[in-house]
Short mmCIF file of C-alpha atoms and ligand atoms in Angstrom, two decimals:
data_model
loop_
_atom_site.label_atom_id
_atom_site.label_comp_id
_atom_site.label_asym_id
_atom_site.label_seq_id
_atom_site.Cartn_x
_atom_site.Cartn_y
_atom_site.Cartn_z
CA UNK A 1 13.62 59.40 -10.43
CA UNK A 2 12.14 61.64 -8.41
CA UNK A 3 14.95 64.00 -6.44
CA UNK A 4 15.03 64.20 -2.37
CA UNK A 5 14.01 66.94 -0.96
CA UNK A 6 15.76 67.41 2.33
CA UNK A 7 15.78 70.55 5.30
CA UNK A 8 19.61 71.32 3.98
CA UNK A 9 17.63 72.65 0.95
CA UNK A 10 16.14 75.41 2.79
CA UNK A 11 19.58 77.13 4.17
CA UNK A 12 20.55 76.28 0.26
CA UNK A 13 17.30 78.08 -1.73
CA UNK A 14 15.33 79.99 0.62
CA UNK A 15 15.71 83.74 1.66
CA UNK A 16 16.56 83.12 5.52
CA UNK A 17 14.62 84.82 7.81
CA UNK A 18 12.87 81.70 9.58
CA UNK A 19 15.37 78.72 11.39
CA UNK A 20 12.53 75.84 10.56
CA UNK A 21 12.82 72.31 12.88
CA UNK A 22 15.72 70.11 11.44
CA UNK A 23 12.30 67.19 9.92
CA UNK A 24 10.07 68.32 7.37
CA UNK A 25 6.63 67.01 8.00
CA UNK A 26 4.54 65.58 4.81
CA UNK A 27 1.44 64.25 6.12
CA UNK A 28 -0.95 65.21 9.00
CA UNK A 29 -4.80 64.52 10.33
CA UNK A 30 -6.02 65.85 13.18
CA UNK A 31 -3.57 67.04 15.59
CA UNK A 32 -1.51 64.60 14.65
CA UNK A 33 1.55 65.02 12.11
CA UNK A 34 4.45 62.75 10.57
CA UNK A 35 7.56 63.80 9.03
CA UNK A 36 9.63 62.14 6.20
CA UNK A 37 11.13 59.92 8.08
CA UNK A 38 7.37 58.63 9.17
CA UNK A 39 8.24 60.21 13.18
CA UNK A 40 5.10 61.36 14.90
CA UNK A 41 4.38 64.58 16.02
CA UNK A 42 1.37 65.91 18.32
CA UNK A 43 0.46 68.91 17.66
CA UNK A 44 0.13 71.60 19.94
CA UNK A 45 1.58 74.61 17.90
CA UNK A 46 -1.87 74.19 15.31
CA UNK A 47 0.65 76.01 12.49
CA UNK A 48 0.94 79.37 15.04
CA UNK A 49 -3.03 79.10 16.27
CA UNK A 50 -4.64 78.61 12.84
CA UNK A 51 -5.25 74.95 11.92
CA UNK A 52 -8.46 75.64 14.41
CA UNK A 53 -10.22 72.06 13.07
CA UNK A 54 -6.89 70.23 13.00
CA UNK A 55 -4.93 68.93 9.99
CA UNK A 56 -7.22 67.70 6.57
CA UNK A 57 -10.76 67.78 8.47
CA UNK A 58 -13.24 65.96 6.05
CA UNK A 59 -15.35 69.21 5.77
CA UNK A 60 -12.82 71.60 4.75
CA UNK A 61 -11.44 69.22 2.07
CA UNK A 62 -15.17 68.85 0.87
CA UNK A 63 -15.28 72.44 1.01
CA UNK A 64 -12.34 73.20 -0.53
CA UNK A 65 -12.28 70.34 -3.34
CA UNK A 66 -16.32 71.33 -4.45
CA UNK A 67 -15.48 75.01 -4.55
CA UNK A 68 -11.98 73.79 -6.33
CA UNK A 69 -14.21 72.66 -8.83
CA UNK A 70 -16.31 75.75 -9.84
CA UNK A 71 -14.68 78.70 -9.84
CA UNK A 72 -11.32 80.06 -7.47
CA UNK A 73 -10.65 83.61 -8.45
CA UNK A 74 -11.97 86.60 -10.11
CA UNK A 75 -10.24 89.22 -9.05
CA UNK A 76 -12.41 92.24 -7.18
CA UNK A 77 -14.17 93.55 -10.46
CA UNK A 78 -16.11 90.87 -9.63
CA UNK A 79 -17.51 89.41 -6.56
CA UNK A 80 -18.38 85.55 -5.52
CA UNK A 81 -21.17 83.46 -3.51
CA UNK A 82 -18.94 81.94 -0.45
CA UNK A 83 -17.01 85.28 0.18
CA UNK A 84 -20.65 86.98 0.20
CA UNK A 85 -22.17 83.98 2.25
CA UNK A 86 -18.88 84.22 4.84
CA UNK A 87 -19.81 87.82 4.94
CA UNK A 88 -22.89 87.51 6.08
CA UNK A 89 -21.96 84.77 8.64
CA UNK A 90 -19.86 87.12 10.01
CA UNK A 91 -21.62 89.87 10.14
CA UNK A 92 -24.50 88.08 11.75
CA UNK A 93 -22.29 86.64 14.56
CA UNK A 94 -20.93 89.67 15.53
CA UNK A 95 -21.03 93.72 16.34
CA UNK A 96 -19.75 94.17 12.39
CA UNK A 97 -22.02 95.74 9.87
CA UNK A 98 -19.08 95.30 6.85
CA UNK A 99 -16.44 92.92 6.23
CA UNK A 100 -13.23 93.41 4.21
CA UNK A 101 -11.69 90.62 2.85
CA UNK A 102 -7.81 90.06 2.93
CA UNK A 103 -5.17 87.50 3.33
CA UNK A 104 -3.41 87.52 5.80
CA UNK A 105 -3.12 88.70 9.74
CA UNK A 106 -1.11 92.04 8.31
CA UNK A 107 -3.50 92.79 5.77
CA UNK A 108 -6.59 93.31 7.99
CA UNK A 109 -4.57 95.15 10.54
CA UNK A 110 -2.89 97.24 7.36
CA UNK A 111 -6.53 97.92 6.50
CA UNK A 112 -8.03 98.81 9.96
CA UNK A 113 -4.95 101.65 10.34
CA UNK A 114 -5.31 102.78 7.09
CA UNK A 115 -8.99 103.10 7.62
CA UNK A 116 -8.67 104.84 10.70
CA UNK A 117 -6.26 107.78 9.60
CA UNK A 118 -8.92 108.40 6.68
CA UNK A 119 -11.92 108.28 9.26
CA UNK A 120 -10.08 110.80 11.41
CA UNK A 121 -8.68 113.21 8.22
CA UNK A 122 -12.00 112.65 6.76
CA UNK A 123 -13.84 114.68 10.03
CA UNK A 124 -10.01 117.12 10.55
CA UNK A 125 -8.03 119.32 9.23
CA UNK A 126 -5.27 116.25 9.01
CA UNK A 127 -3.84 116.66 11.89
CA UNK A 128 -5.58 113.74 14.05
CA UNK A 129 -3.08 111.17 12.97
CA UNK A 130 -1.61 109.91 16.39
CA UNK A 131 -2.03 105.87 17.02
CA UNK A 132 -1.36 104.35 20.50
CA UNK A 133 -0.19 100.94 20.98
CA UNK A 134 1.27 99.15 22.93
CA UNK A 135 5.01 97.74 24.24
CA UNK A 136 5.46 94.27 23.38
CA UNK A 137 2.41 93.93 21.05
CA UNK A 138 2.47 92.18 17.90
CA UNK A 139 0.62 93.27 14.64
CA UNK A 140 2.47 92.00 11.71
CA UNK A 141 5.21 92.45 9.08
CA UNK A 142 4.04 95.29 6.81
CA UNK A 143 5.87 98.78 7.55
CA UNK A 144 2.65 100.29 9.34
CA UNK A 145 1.94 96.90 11.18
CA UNK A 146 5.19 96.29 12.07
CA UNK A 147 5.72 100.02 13.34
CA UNK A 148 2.79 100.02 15.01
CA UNK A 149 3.58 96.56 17.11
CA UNK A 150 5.56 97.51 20.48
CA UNK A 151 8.68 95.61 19.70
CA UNK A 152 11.38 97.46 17.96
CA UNK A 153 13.90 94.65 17.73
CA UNK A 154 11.44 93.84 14.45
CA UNK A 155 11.10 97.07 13.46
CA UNK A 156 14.14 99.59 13.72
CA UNK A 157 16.01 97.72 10.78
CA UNK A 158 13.55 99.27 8.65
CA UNK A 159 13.60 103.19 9.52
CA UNK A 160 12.24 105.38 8.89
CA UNK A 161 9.04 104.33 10.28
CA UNK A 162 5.57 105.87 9.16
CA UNK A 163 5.56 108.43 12.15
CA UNK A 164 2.96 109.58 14.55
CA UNK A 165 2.43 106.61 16.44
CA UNK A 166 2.87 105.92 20.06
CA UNK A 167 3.49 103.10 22.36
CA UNK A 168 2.18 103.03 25.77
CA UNK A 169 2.42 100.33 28.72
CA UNK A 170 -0.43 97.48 28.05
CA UNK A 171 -2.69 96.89 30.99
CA UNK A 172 -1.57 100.29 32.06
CA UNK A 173 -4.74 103.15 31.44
CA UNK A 174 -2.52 106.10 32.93
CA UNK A 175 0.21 105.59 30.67
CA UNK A 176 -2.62 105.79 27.50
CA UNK A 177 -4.19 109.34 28.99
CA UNK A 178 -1.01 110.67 29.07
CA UNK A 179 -0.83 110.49 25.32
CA UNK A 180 -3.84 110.82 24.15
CA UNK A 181 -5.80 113.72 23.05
CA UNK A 182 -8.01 115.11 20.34
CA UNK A 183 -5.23 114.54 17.97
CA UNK A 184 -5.80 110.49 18.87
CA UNK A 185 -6.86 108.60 16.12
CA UNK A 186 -7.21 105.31 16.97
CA UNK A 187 -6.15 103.11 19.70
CA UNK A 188 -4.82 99.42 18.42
CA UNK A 189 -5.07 96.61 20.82
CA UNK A 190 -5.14 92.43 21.14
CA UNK A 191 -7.19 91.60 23.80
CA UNK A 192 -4.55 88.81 24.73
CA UNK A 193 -1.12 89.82 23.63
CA UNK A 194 0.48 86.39 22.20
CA UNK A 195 2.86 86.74 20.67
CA UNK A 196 4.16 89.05 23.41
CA UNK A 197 4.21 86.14 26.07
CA UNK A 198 0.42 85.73 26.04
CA UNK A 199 -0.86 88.53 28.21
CA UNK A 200 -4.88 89.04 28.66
CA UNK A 201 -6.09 92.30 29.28
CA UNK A 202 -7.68 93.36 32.39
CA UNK A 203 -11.91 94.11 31.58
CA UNK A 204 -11.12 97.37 33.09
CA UNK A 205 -8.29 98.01 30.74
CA UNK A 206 -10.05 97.35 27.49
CA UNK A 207 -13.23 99.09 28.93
CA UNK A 208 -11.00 102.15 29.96
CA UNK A 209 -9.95 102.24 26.22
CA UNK A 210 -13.39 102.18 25.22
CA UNK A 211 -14.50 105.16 27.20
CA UNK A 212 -11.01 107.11 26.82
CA UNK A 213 -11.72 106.27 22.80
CA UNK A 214 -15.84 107.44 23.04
CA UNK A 215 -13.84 110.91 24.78
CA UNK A 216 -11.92 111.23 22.12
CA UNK A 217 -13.35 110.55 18.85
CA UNK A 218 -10.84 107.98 18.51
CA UNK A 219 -11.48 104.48 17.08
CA UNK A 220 -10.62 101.82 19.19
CA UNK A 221 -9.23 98.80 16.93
CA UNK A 222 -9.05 95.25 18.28
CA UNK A 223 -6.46 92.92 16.38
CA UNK A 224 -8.06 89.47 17.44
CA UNK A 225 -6.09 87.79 14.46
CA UNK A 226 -4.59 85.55 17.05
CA UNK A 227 -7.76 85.73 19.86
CA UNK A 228 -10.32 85.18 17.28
CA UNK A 229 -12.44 82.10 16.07
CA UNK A 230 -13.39 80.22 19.18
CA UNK A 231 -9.59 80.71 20.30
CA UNK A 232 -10.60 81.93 23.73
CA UNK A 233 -13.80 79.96 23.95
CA UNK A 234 -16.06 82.59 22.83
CA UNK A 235 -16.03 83.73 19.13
CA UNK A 236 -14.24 86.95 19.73
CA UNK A 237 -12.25 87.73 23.12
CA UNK A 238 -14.35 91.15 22.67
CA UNK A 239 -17.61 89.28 23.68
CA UNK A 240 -15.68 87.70 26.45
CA UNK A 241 -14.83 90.90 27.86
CA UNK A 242 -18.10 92.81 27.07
CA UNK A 243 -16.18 95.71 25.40
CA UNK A 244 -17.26 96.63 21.88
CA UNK A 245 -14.42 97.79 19.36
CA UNK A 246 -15.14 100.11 16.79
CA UNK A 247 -12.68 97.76 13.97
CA UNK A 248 -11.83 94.21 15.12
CA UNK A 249 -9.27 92.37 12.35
CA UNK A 250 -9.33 88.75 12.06
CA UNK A 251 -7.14 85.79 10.47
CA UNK A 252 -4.90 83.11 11.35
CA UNK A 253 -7.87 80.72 12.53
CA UNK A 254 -10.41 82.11 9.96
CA UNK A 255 -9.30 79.71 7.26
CA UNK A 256 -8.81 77.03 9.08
CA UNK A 257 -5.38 77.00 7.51
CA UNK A 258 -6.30 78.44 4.30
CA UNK A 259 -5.22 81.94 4.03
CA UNK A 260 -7.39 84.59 5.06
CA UNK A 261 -7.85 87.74 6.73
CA UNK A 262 -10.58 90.26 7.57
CA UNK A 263 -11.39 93.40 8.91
CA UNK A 264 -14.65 94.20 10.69
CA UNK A 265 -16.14 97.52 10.67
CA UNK A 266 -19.61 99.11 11.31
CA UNK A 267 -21.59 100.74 8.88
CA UNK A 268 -20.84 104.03 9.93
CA UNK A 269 -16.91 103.85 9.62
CA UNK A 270 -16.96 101.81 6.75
CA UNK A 271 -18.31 104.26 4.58
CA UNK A 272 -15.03 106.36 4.95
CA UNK A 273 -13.56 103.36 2.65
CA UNK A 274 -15.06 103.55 -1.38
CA UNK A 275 -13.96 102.30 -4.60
CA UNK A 276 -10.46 102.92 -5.06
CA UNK A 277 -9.79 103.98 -1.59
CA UNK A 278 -8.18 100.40 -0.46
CA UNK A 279 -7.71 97.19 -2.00
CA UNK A 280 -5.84 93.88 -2.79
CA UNK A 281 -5.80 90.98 -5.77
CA UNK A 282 -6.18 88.02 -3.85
CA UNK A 283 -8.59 89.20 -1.22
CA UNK A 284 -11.55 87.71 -0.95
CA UNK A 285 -11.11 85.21 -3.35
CA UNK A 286 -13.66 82.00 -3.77
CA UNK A 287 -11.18 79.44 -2.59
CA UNK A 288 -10.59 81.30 0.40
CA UNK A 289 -14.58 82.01 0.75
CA UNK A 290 -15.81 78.67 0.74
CA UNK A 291 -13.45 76.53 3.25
CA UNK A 292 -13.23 79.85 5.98
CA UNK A 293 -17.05 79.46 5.27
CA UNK A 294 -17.02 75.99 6.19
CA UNK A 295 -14.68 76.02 9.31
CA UNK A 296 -16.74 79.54 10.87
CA UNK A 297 -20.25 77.41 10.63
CA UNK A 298 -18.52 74.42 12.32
CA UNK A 299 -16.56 76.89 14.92
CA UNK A 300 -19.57 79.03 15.91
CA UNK A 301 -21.44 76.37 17.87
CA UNK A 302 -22.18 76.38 21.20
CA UNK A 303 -20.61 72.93 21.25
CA UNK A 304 -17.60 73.98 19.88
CA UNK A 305 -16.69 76.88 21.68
CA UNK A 306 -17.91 75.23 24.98
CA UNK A 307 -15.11 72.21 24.10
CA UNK A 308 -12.50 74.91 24.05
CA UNK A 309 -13.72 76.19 27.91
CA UNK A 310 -13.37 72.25 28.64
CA UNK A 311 -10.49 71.58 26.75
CA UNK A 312 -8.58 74.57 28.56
CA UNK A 313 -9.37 73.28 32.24
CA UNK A 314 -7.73 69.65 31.27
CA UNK A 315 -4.68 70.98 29.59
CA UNK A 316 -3.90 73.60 32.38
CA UNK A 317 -4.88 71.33 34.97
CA UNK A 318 -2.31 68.60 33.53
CA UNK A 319 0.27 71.57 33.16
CA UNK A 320 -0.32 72.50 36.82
CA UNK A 321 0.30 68.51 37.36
CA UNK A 322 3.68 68.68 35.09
CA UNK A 323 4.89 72.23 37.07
CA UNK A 324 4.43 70.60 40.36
CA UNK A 325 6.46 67.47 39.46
CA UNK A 326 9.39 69.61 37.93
CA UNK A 327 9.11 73.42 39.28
CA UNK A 328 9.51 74.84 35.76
CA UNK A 329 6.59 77.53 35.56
CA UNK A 330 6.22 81.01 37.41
CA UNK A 331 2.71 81.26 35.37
CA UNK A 332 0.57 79.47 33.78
CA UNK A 333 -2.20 81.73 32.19
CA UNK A 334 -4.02 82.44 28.81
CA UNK A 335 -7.71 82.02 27.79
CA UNK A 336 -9.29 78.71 26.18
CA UNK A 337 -6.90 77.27 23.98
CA UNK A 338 -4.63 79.63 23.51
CA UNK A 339 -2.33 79.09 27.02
CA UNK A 340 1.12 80.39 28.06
CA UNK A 341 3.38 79.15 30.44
CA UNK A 342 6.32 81.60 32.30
CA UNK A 343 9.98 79.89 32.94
CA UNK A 344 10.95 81.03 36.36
CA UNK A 345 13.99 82.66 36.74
CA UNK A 346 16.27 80.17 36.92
CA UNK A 347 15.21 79.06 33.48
CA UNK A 348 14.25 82.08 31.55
CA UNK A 349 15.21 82.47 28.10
CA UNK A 350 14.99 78.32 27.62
CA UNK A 351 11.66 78.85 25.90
CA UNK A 352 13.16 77.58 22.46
CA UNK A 353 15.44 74.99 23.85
CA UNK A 354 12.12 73.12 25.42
CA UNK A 355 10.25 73.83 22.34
CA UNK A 356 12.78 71.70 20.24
CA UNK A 357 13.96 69.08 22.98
CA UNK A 358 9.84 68.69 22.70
CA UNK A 359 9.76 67.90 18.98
CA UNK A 360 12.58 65.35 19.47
CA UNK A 361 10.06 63.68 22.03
CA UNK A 362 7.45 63.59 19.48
CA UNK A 363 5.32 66.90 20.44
CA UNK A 364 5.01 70.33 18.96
CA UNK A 365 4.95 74.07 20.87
CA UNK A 366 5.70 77.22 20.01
CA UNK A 367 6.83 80.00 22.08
CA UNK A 368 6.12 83.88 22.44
CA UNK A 369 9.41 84.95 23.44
CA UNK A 370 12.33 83.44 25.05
CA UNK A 371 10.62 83.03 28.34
CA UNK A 372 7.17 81.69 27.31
CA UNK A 373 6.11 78.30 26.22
CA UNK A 374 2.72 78.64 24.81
CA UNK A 375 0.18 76.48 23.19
CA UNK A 376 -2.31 76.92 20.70
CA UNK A 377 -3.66 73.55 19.61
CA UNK A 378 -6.86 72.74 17.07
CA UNK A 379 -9.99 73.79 18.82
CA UNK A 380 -11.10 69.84 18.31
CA UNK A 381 -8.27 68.42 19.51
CA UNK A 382 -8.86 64.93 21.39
CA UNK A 383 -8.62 64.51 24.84
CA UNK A 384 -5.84 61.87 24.25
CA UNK A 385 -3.62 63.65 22.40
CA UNK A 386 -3.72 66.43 25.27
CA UNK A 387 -2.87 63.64 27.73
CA UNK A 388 -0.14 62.40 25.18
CA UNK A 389 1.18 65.30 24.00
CA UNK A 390 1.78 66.69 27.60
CA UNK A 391 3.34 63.37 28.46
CA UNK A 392 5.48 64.06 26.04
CA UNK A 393 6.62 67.37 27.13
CA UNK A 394 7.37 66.19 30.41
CA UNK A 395 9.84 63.89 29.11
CA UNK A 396 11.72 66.09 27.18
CA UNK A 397 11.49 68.81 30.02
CA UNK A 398 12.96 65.84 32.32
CA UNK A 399 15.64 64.98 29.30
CA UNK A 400 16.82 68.40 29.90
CA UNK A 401 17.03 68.24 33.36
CA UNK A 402 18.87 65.15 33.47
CA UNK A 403 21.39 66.95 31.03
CA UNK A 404 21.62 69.63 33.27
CA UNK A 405 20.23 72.34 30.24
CA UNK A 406 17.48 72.97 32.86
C1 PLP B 501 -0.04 86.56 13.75
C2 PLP B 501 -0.55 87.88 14.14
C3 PLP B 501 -0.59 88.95 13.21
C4 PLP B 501 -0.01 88.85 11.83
O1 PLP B 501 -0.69 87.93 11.03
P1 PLP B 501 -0.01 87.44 9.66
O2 PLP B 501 -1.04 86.54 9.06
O3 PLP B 501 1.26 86.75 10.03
O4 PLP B 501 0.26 88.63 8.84
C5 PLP B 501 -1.14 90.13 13.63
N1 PLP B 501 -1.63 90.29 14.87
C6 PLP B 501 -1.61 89.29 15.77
C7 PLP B 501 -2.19 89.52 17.13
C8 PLP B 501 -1.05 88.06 15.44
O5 PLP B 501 -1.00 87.09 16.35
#
């Protein structure tokens, strides 16, 4: 007999730094999910912005199951047709010349600083090491990534942080020429913060950092791991805003829930990067090759990405419908389908108690702090299950209210 696996098993075996939902979901399709006890779930959390084509799309099983077939990894010493074909894809659809492969949001930001500090030592004397970023900004859980992201409550546990990096108000261009100076080398920036309480940048901002960057000699990295992939309704948030970056890193929605990262470089900076220089096993593996493959040819389509511009009117209009009714939102902001809603005072810091109440109801969020309810649904998620899913919400934000939690 086969044993149960049940959620008491995770405080039991696993190292605890996540507090997972109290179900366990087995099965999924489309943006629709079902736990063990067969409970239905709507999702509008798309596994933290990266199940971009929903749960078990017929294409990326095809994908995945023919490449399955033939040949998954080789390790770098040898290289593979789909990472070489992605490659090109990429570099075709946007300002990159180069691609390096990775796994993981972390990775290609790991790889865009560590690129950067050999760019600048490579044209110093060793001293232009300094990286501004910004408060509240999110980059990952390596040392550098996670020293480099603007919120110390993740990082000061781990001290002592890789030094010579500075953090600087977002949105805010004075408080980046204060700091910045010859000795600058690089600037690191997401065009939306998310996981900060999903913050866009101003144009003027990120086209301030270009210019202060050209000034400089200082390479101005975008980390569009969250913004990326038809996320905003354009590819890259970069050609939403007209502003070129110099390295631009990319995951979470590249595999379409397979793991994968990238960074994007031009020709120029990349070769500051040779054999031996930077690595990893895994990275750019077949597997991984063939289904991001597959989800980038059916993301970058001007149907596609125009679905996400229409699919982001509906869902904040029917948001701006749920906020009148119950008063809950200051703000309700964000760019295609990645949208964040503000508690207002008198409900700040309730972010997570919505976001489970909402399960219970049947739908799934996530948050980006205590005070933000945000969404980030598949990129082809029905009309319906917008309508539903919100309907769902708004009972469980009404639940609360009725309990007086609200
Ligand atoms: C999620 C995220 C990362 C980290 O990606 P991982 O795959 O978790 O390592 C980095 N930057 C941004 C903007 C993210 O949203």
């Amino acid at each position: 007999m086969v044993q149960q696996v049940t959620r008491e098993q995770f405080d039991e075996f696993m190292v605890p730094v996540y507090a997972p939902a109290p179900f366990i979901p087995v099965r999924a399709e489309g943006s629709r999910l079902w736990d063990q006890q067969g409970n239905e779930y709507i999702d509008f959390a798309g596994g933290i912005a990266v199940n971009a084509l929903g749960h078990a799309h017929p294409a990326l099983r095809e994908a995945l199951a023919e490449q399955a077939a033939k040949l998954w990894h080789t390790g770098n010493g040898y290289t593979n047709e789909p990472i070489l074909q992605l490659a090109r894809q990429i570099t075709e659809a946007t300002f990159a010349d180069k691609v390096f492969f990775c796994n993981s949001g972390a990775e290609a930001n790991e790889a865009a600083l560590k690129l950067a500090r050999k760019y600048a030592h490579d044209q110093s004397d060793g001293d232009k090491s300094q990286i501004i970023a910004f408060n509240n900004a999110f980059h990952g859980r390596t040392l550098f990534t996670v020293s480099t992201g603007g919120q110390p409550a993740y990082s000061r546990d781990f001290a002592p942080l890789p030094p010579q990096i500075d953090h600087v108000t977002f949105n805010d261009l004075e408080s980046v020429r204060a700091v910045m100076s010859e000795k600058t080398c690089a600037v690191i920036v997401e065009p939306i913060q998310g996981e900060g309480g999903v913050i866009p940048a101003s144009p003027a901002f990120l086209q301030g950092l270009r210019t202060l960057c050209d000034q400089f000699n200082a390479l101005l990295i975008f980390d569009e791991v969250q913004t990326g992939v038809g996320r905003t309704g354009d590819l890259y948030a970069y050609q939403h805003y007209g502003v070129v970056p110099d390295i631009l890193t990319t995951a979470k929605a590249l595999g379409g829930g397979f793991p994968i990262g990238a960074m994007l470089t031009t020709a120029r900076i990349a070769t500051h990067f040779t054999p031996g220089t930077h690595g990893t096993t895994y990275g750019g593996n077949a597997l991984a090759g063939a289904v991001a493959g597959c989800a980038f040819s059916l993301i970058n389509t001007p149907e596609m990405l125009a679905g996400v511009k229409h699919r982001h009117a509906l869902f904040v209009a029917q948001l701006d419908e749920l906020n009148h009714h119950l008063g809950l939102f200051r703000d309700i902001r964000g760019m295609g389908l990645l949208i964040g809603c503000e508690l207002n005072e008198a409900h700040a810091g309730k972010a997570k108690l919505i976001s489970q109440r909402a399960a219970q109801e049947g739908v799934m969020i996530l948050i980006a702090g205590a005070g933000v309810v945000r969404f980030a649904p598949a990129l082809n998620i029905p009309e319906e299950d917008i309508r539903e899913g919100l309907s769902r919400l708004k009972r469980a934000c009404e639940a609360l209210i009725a309990e007086g939690a609200l």
